[in-house]
Amino acid sequence: MVDENSRKAMDQKKYSKKYNELVERYRQAQDELNEIEEKQQENKVRKDSIDTFIDRLKNQDTILTDFDETLWISTIDKVVIEDDITFYFKDGTKIKQEMI
Protein backbone atom coordinates (compact mmCIF):
# COMPACT_ATOMS: atom_id res chain seq x y z
CA MET A 1 0.00 0.00 0.00
CA VAL A 2 2.86 2.38 0.79
CA ASP A 3 4.50 1.46 -2.51
CA GLU A 4 1.26 2.11 -4.41
CA ASN A 5 0.86 5.50 -2.71
CA SER A 6 4.38 6.48 -3.77
CA ARG A 7 3.76 5.57 -7.42
CA LYS A 8 0.36 7.10 -8.10
CA ALA A 9 -1.80 9.88 -6.80
CA MET A 10 -4.19 8.76 -4.08
CA ASP A 11 -6.66 10.54 -1.86
CA GLN A 12 -4.49 10.95 1.25
CA LYS A 13 -7.43 10.85 3.66
CA LYS A 14 -8.56 7.49 2.26
CA TYR A 15 -4.97 6.28 2.18
CA SER A 16 -4.39 7.27 5.83
CA LYS A 17 -7.64 5.66 6.93
CA LYS A 18 -6.88 2.39 5.10
CA TYR A 19 -3.25 2.43 6.28
CA ASN A 20 -4.30 2.90 9.93
CA GLU A 21 -6.83 0.07 9.61
CA LEU A 22 -4.13 -2.22 8.26
CA VAL A 23 -1.70 -1.20 11.01
CA GLU A 24 -4.35 -1.98 13.63
CA ARG A 25 -5.07 -5.39 12.05
CA TYR A 26 -1.34 -6.10 12.08
CA ARG A 27 -1.07 -5.15 15.78
CA GLN A 28 -4.02 -7.39 16.65
CA ALA A 29 -2.55 -10.29 14.69
CA GLN A 30 0.82 -9.74 16.39
CA ASP A 31 -0.84 -9.72 19.83
CA GLU A 32 -2.66 -12.97 19.02
CA LEU A 33 0.60 -14.53 17.82
CA ASN A 34 2.35 -13.49 21.04
CA GLU A 35 -0.44 -15.04 23.13
CA ILE A 36 -0.21 -18.29 21.16
CA GLU A 37 3.57 -18.41 21.56
CA GLU A 38 3.25 -17.82 25.32
CA LYS A 39 0.65 -20.61 25.56
CA GLN A 40 2.95 -22.94 23.61
CA GLN A 41 5.79 -22.19 26.02
CA GLU A 42 3.54 -22.84 29.03
CA ASN A 43 2.44 -26.14 27.48
CA LYS A 44 6.07 -27.13 26.88
CA VAL A 45 6.94 -26.42 30.52
CA ARG A 46 3.94 -28.50 31.65
CA LYS A 47 4.93 -31.36 29.34
CA ASP A 48 8.50 -31.31 30.67
CA SER A 49 7.18 -31.35 34.23
CA ILE A 50 4.89 -34.30 33.51
CA ASP A 51 7.71 -36.16 31.75
CA THR A 52 9.96 -35.65 34.78
CA PHE A 53 7.21 -36.91 37.08
CA ILE A 54 6.64 -40.02 34.94
CA ASP A 55 10.38 -40.73 34.81
CA ARG A 56 10.61 -40.55 38.59
CA LEU A 57 7.68 -42.94 38.95
CA LYS A 58 9.23 -45.37 36.47
CA ASN A 59 12.53 -45.32 38.37
CA GLN A 60 10.85 -46.35 41.62
CA ASP A 61 11.90 -49.86 42.65
CA THR A 62 8.58 -50.59 44.32
CA ILE A 63 5.00 -49.38 44.34
CA LEU A 64 4.56 -46.36 46.56
CA THR A 65 3.19 -47.32 49.93
CA ASP A 66 4.66 -44.53 52.01
CA PHE A 67 4.99 -40.80 51.66
CA ASP A 68 7.75 -39.87 49.22
CA GLU A 69 9.04 -36.37 49.87
CA THR A 70 10.97 -36.17 46.57
CA LEU A 71 7.88 -37.12 44.59
CA TRP A 72 5.77 -34.64 46.57
CA ILE A 73 8.20 -31.79 45.94
CA SER A 74 8.44 -32.60 42.23
CA THR A 75 4.67 -32.58 41.68
CA ILE A 76 3.01 -30.21 44.15
CA ASP A 77 3.37 -26.45 43.71
CA LYS A 78 1.33 -25.46 46.75
CA VAL A 79 -1.53 -26.53 49.01
CA VAL A 80 -4.14 -24.04 50.19
CA ILE A 81 -6.28 -24.90 53.21
CA GLU A 82 -9.43 -22.89 53.79
CA ASP A 83 -12.91 -24.43 54.09
CA ASP A 84 -11.47 -27.20 51.94
CA ILE A 85 -8.02 -28.27 50.74
CA THR A 86 -6.83 -27.30 47.27
CA PHE A 87 -3.76 -28.94 45.75
CA TYR A 88 -2.00 -26.98 43.02
CA PHE A 89 0.23 -29.18 40.88
CA LYS A 90 3.25 -27.92 38.98
CA ASP A 91 1.63 -28.91 35.68
CA GLY A 92 -1.21 -26.44 36.32
CA THR A 93 -3.75 -28.98 37.55
CA LYS A 94 -5.83 -28.03 40.58
CA ILE A 95 -7.70 -30.52 42.79
CA LYS A 96 -10.08 -29.40 45.50
CA GLN A 97 -10.89 -31.78 48.35
CA GLU A 98 -13.61 -31.14 50.92
CA MET A 99 -12.63 -31.53 54.54
CA ILE A 100 -14.92 -33.83 56.44
XYZ file of C-alpha atoms in Angstrom, residues 9-97:
89
model
C -1.803 9.882 -6.795
C -4.187 8.755 -4.077
C -6.661 10.542 -1.863
C -4.488 10.951 1.247
C -7.430 10.854 3.661
C -8.563 7.493 2.257
C -4.973 6.277 2.182
C -4.390 7.268 5.825
C -7.637 5.664 6.933
C -6.875 2.395 5.096
C -3.252 2.429 6.283
C -4.297 2.902 9.926
C -6.830 0.074 9.613
C -4.131 -2.225 8.263
C -1.702 -1.201 11.006
C -4.351 -1.980 13.630
C -5.073 -5.388 12.049
C -1.344 -6.102 12.079
C -1.067 -5.154 15.776
C -4.022 -7.386 16.655
C -2.550 -10.295 14.685
C 0.823 -9.739 16.393
C -0.843 -9.719 19.831
C -2.662 -12.968 19.020
C 0.595 -14.530 17.819
C 2.355 -13.486 21.039
C -0.436 -15.035 23.128
C -0.212 -18.286 21.162
C 3.570 -18.408 21.559
C 3.252 -17.821 25.322
C 0.654 -20.607 25.559
C 2.947 -22.939 23.607
C 5.789 -22.186 26.020
C 3.537 -22.843 29.030
C 2.441 -26.140 27.481
C 6.067 -27.128 26.879
C 6.940 -26.424 30.516
C 3.940 -28.502 31.649
C 4.928 -31.358 29.344
C 8.496 -31.313 30.671
C 7.178 -31.351 34.233
C 4.895 -34.298 33.511
C 7.712 -36.157 31.747
C 9.958 -35.646 34.782
C 7.214 -36.915 37.080
C 6.640 -40.017 34.940
C 10.379 -40.732 34.806
C 10.611 -40.552 38.588
C 7.684 -42.939 38.946
C 9.233 -45.368 36.468
C 12.528 -45.316 38.366
C 10.848 -46.353 41.625
C 11.897 -49.862 42.652
C 8.583 -50.587 44.325
C 4.999 -49.381 44.342
C 4.565 -46.357 46.559
C 3.187 -47.319 49.929
C 4.665 -44.527 52.013
C 4.987 -40.800 51.660
C 7.747 -39.874 49.220
C 9.044 -36.371 49.870
C 10.969 -36.170 46.573
C 7.876 -37.121 44.591
C 5.765 -34.636 46.567
C 8.201 -31.786 45.944
C 8.444 -32.600 42.235
C 4.665 -32.581 41.684
C 3.011 -30.206 44.150
C 3.375 -26.453 43.708
C 1.330 -25.458 46.750
C -1.527 -26.528 49.013
C -4.144 -24.035 50.189
C -6.276 -24.902 53.214
C -9.433 -22.888 53.786
C -12.912 -24.426 54.086
C -11.475 -27.199 51.941
C -8.025 -28.269 50.738
C -6.832 -27.295 47.267
C -3.764 -28.945 45.753
C -1.996 -26.979 43.018
C 0.234 -29.176 40.885
C 3.251 -27.916 38.983
C 1.631 -28.908 35.682
C -1.213 -26.437 36.317
C -3.746 -28.983 37.550
C -5.829 -28.027 40.579
C -7.700 -30.523 42.791
C -10.084 -29.396 45.502
C -10.892 -31.777 48.354
